[in-house]
């Protein structure tokens, strides 16, 4: 019988250059996968300001889910408006009617009062938008969780947010480490 020749050197006989090449290959592919994920699926965003207190704090670093995102009421989103990204909570989507009783601090969507355990205080500060208001097609109505210290859809400068300007939904807090984890939506 004829003896077969090995096709490849045994692991112990591989050159150090081959091993270095193998490691570099793994590192390059890993970096490429991370870059693609962060470019198309997720983004790292820093929270600037106190409009989302107590849910998010100034300086928090969060992960934004951007691919295949469809806006829904209750989601915390990042959108572009006024030359900078803003972080707010979606209160109503297209076709819904929003009304705010500023005397009692209650927000109504389609005549139903919202249960909002996430807000810092009741909504007693109005803007220059008249209520009730219907959310136009392709738009959402947003409010900050720190209602009386937030520029949001109550102010015509922000107004209704076109869904095409939404960068994505905040899904996870990375920093500070003491608050690391999934964002609670209730």
mmCIF file of C-alpha atoms in Angstrom:
data_model
loop_
_atom_site.group_PDB
_atom_site.id
_atom_site.type_symbol
_atom_site.label_atom_id
_atom_site.label_comp_id
_atom_site.label_asym_id
_atom_site.label_seq_id
_atom_site.Cartn_x
_atom_site.Cartn_y
_atom_site.Cartn_z
ATOM 1 C CA UNK A 1 0.000 0.000 0.000
ATOM 2 C CA UNK A 2 1.115 3.466 -0.761
ATOM 3 C CA UNK A 3 1.388 6.061 2.038
ATOM 4 C CA UNK A 4 -0.591 9.322 1.594
ATOM 5 C CA UNK A 5 1.228 12.603 1.887
ATOM 6 C CA UNK A 6 -0.289 15.199 4.223
ATOM 7 C CA UNK A 7 -1.820 18.161 2.406
ATOM 8 C CA UNK A 8 -0.931 20.639 5.134
ATOM 9 C CA UNK A 9 1.814 20.922 7.696
ATOM 10 C CA UNK A 10 0.797 19.874 11.199
ATOM 11 C CA UNK A 11 -0.026 22.779 13.504
ATOM 12 C CA UNK A 12 3.249 22.449 15.355
ATOM 13 C CA UNK A 13 5.217 23.003 12.136
ATOM 14 C CA UNK A 14 3.382 26.189 10.940
ATOM 15 C CA UNK A 15 5.614 29.189 10.568
ATOM 16 C CA UNK A 16 5.231 32.186 12.907
ATOM 17 C CA UNK A 17 4.419 34.331 9.868
ATOM 18 C CA UNK A 18 1.465 32.114 9.012
ATOM 19 C CA UNK A 19 0.181 32.353 12.583
ATOM 20 C CA UNK A 20 0.585 36.149 12.542
ATOM 21 C CA UNK A 21 -1.284 36.293 9.227
ATOM 22 C CA UNK A 22 -4.061 34.134 10.691
ATOM 23 C CA UNK A 23 -4.460 36.488 13.686
ATOM 24 C CA UNK A 24 -4.434 39.605 11.489
ATOM 25 C CA UNK A 25 -7.058 38.034 9.232
ATOM 26 C CA UNK A 26 -9.375 37.439 12.221
ATOM 27 C CA UNK A 27 -8.841 40.961 13.556
ATOM 28 C CA UNK A 28 -9.539 42.615 10.185
ATOM 29 C CA UNK A 29 -12.769 40.640 9.688
ATOM 30 C CA UNK A 30 -13.904 41.393 13.258
ATOM 31 C CA UNK A 31 -13.300 45.125 12.833
ATOM 32 C CA UNK A 32 -15.111 45.067 9.489
ATOM 33 C CA UNK A 33 -18.177 43.377 11.036
ATOM 34 C CA UNK A 34 -18.274 45.896 13.920
ATOM 35 C CA UNK A 35 -17.947 48.858 11.524
ATOM 36 C CA UNK A 36 -20.764 47.538 9.325
ATOM 37 C CA UNK A 37 -23.045 46.912 12.320
ATOM 38 C CA UNK A 38 -22.389 50.375 13.771
ATOM 39 C CA UNK A 39 -22.855 52.009 10.364
ATOM 40 C CA UNK A 40 -26.078 50.354 9.277
ATOM 41 C CA UNK A 41 -27.781 48.722 12.263
ATOM 42 C CA UNK A 42 -26.725 50.584 15.395
ATOM 43 C CA UNK A 43 -25.246 53.971 16.271
ATOM 44 C CA UNK A 44 -23.684 55.328 19.435
ATOM 45 C CA UNK A 45 -25.305 58.597 20.541
ATOM 46 C CA UNK A 46 -24.592 60.950 23.421
ATOM 47 C CA UNK A 47 -27.534 62.538 25.259
ATOM 48 C CA UNK A 48 -27.146 66.313 25.482
ATOM 49 C CA UNK A 49 -29.406 68.148 27.923
ATOM 50 C CA UNK A 50 -31.998 67.348 30.570
ATOM 51 C CA UNK A 51 -35.208 67.118 28.520
ATOM 52 C CA UNK A 52 -35.448 63.326 29.046
ATOM 53 C CA UNK A 53 -34.836 63.266 32.831
ATOM 54 C CA UNK A 54 -35.499 60.949 34.690
ATOM 55 C CA UNK A 55 -35.273 58.307 31.910
ATOM 56 C CA UNK A 56 -32.032 59.619 30.391
ATOM 57 C CA UNK A 57 -29.469 61.948 31.929
ATOM 58 C CA UNK A 58 -27.233 64.563 30.334
ATOM 59 C CA UNK A 59 -24.071 62.798 29.154
ATOM 60 C CA UNK A 60 -25.551 59.285 28.888
ATOM 61 C CA UNK A 61 -24.182 57.243 25.975
ATOM 62 C CA UNK A 62 -26.837 55.138 24.311
ATOM 63 C CA UNK A 63 -27.150 52.657 21.463
ATOM 64 C CA UNK A 64 -29.530 53.628 18.695
ATOM 65 C CA UNK A 65 -31.313 50.929 16.664
ATOM 66 C CA UNK A 66 -31.705 52.319 13.170
ATOM 67 C CA UNK A 67 -32.268 49.546 10.644
ATOM 68 C CA UNK A 68 -35.869 48.437 9.956
ATOM 69 C CA UNK A 69 -37.221 50.765 12.671
ATOM 70 C CA UNK A 70 -40.926 51.707 12.481
ATOM 71 C CA UNK A 71 -41.943 54.517 14.895
ATOM 72 C CA UNK A 72 -44.384 53.546 17.651
ATOM 73 C CA UNK A 73 -45.924 55.487 20.533
ATOM 74 C CA UNK A 74 -43.817 55.234 23.673
ATOM 75 C CA UNK A 75 -40.496 54.808 21.872
ATOM 76 C CA UNK A 76 -37.608 57.130 22.699
ATOM 77 C CA UNK A 77 -36.161 58.302 19.413
ATOM 78 C CA UNK A 78 -33.399 60.477 18.036
ATOM 79 C CA UNK A 79 -34.326 62.762 15.145
ATOM 80 C CA UNK A 80 -32.735 65.641 13.299
ATOM 81 C CA UNK A 81 -34.283 69.041 13.714
ATOM 82 C CA UNK A 82 -32.822 72.530 14.148
ATOM 83 C CA UNK A 83 -29.380 71.408 12.853
ATOM 84 C CA UNK A 84 -28.809 68.975 15.711
ATOM 85 C CA UNK A 85 -30.135 65.602 16.824
ATOM 86 C CA UNK A 86 -32.836 65.682 19.517
ATOM 87 C CA UNK A 87 -33.928 62.901 21.886
ATOM 88 C CA UNK A 88 -37.662 62.700 22.709
ATOM 89 C CA UNK A 89 -40.454 60.185 23.363
ATOM 90 C CA UNK A 90 -43.107 59.490 20.708
ATOM 91 C CA UNK A 91 -46.519 60.253 22.197
ATOM 92 C CA UNK A 92 -48.709 59.855 19.105
ATOM 93 C CA UNK A 93 -48.397 58.697 15.510
ATOM 94 C CA UNK A 94 -50.102 59.778 12.296
ATOM 95 C CA UNK A 95 -53.854 60.262 12.449
ATOM 96 C CA UNK A 96 -54.034 60.405 16.252
ATOM 97 C CA UNK A 97 -55.346 63.454 18.094
ATOM 98 C CA UNK A 98 -53.299 64.914 20.944
ATOM 99 C CA UNK A 99 -54.785 67.175 23.582
ATOM 100 C CA UNK A 100 -53.110 68.477 26.740
ATOM 101 C CA UNK A 101 -54.939 69.772 29.806
ATOM 102 C CA UNK A 102 -52.252 72.119 31.154
ATOM 103 C CA UNK A 103 -54.291 72.946 34.279
ATOM 104 C CA UNK A 104 -54.269 69.293 35.395
ATOM 105 C CA UNK A 105 -51.063 68.347 33.562
ATOM 106 C CA UNK A 106 -52.640 65.445 31.671
ATOM 107 C CA UNK A 107 -51.846 64.409 28.094
ATOM 108 C CA UNK A 108 -54.638 62.790 26.064
ATOM 109 C CA UNK A 109 -54.277 60.773 22.867
ATOM 110 C CA UNK A 110 -57.583 60.114 21.081
ATOM 111 C CA UNK A 111 -59.425 61.312 24.232
ATOM 112 C CA UNK A 112 -57.687 58.723 26.435
ATOM 113 C CA UNK A 113 -55.414 60.015 29.230
ATOM 114 C CA UNK A 114 -51.898 58.602 29.015
ATOM 115 C CA UNK A 115 -50.450 56.617 31.894
ATOM 116 C CA UNK A 116 -46.960 58.110 32.086
ATOM 117 C CA UNK A 117 -44.917 56.701 34.988
ATOM 118 C CA UNK A 118 -41.717 57.774 33.188
ATOM 119 C CA UNK A 119 -42.257 61.575 33.335
ATOM 120 C CA UNK A 120 -40.431 63.880 35.742
ATOM 121 C CA UNK A 121 -43.517 66.004 36.487
ATOM 122 C CA UNK A 122 -46.990 66.700 35.093
ATOM 123 C CA UNK A 123 -47.261 68.664 31.831
ATOM 124 C CA UNK A 124 -48.132 72.193 32.939
ATOM 125 C CA UNK A 125 -46.035 74.240 30.496
ATOM 126 C CA UNK A 126 -47.572 75.050 27.124
ATOM 127 C CA UNK A 127 -45.903 76.213 23.944
ATOM 128 C CA UNK A 128 -47.187 78.135 20.938
ATOM 129 C CA UNK A 129 -49.070 75.153 19.437
ATOM 130 C CA UNK A 130 -52.862 75.126 19.928
ATOM 131 C CA UNK A 131 -54.531 71.946 21.179
ATOM 132 C CA UNK A 132 -56.158 69.595 20.300
ATOM 133 C CA UNK A 133 -53.993 68.795 17.286
ATOM 134 C CA UNK A 134 -54.094 65.923 14.788
ATOM 135 C CA UNK A 135 -50.793 64.313 13.852
ATOM 136 C CA UNK A 136 -50.354 64.583 10.063
ATOM 137 C CA UNK A 137 -49.567 61.610 7.839
ATOM 138 C CA UNK A 138 -45.889 60.633 7.921
ATOM 139 C CA UNK A 139 -45.281 62.445 11.229
ATOM 140 C CA UNK A 140 -45.155 61.802 14.979
ATOM 141 C CA UNK A 141 -45.840 63.979 18.027
ATOM 142 C CA UNK A 142 -42.989 63.958 20.570
ATOM 143 C CA UNK A 143 -42.520 65.157 24.143
ATOM 144 C CA UNK A 144 -39.558 65.112 26.526
ATOM 145 C CA UNK A 145 -39.953 63.179 29.783
ATOM 146 C CA UNK A 146 -38.911 66.311 31.691
ATOM 147 C CA UNK A 147 -42.056 67.974 30.338
ATOM 148 C CA UNK A 148 -41.710 71.469 31.759
ATOM 149 C CA UNK A 149 -38.074 71.772 30.655
ATOM 150 C CA UNK A 150 -38.263 70.421 27.113
ATOM 151 C CA UNK A 151 -38.622 71.944 23.653
ATOM 152 C CA UNK A 152 -40.765 69.445 21.788
ATOM 153 C CA UNK A 153 -43.907 69.209 19.626
ATOM 154 C CA UNK A 154 -45.647 71.801 21.844
ATOM 155 C CA UNK A 155 -43.344 74.397 20.272
ATOM 156 C CA UNK A 156 -43.746 75.208 16.556
ATOM 157 C CA UNK A 157 -39.972 75.424 16.154
ATOM 158 C CA UNK A 158 -39.871 71.636 16.704
ATOM 159 C CA UNK A 159 -43.487 70.818 15.852
ATOM 160 C CA UNK A 160 -44.514 67.501 14.368
ATOM 161 C CA UNK A 161 -41.562 65.310 13.445
ATOM 162 C CA UNK A 162 -41.397 63.863 9.943
ATOM 163 C CA UNK A 163 -40.670 60.132 10.304
ATOM 164 C CA UNK A 164 -38.012 60.437 7.580
ATOM 165 C CA UNK A 165 -35.980 62.553 10.036
ATOM 166 C CA UNK A 166 -35.983 59.874 12.739
ATOM 167 C CA UNK A 167 -32.531 58.302 13.017
ATOM 168 C CA UNK A 168 -33.746 55.424 15.185
ATOM 169 C CA UNK A 169 -34.946 54.170 18.543
ATOM 170 C CA UNK A 170 -32.813 54.223 21.683
ATOM 171 C CA UNK A 171 -32.596 50.649 22.886
ATOM 172 C CA UNK A 172 -29.656 50.368 25.277
ATOM 173 C CA UNK A 173 -27.619 52.589 27.651
ATOM 174 C CA UNK A 174 -23.857 51.974 27.583
ATOM 175 C CA UNK A 175 -22.627 54.742 29.903
ATOM 176 C CA UNK A 176 -22.559 55.454 32.736
ATOM 177 C CA UNK A 177 -21.765 51.891 33.799
ATOM 178 C CA UNK A 178 -23.959 52.309 36.885
ATOM 179 C CA UNK A 179 -27.006 52.553 34.557
ATOM 180 C CA UNK A 180 -25.765 50.079 31.928
ATOM 181 C CA UNK A 181 -28.571 48.065 30.333
ATOM 182 C CA UNK A 182 -31.758 48.055 28.312
ATOM 183 C CA UNK A 183 -33.857 51.232 28.389
ATOM 184 C CA UNK A 184 -37.131 50.727 30.275
ATOM 185 C CA UNK A 185 -40.165 51.975 28.325
ATOM 186 C CA UNK A 186 -42.774 51.968 31.073
#
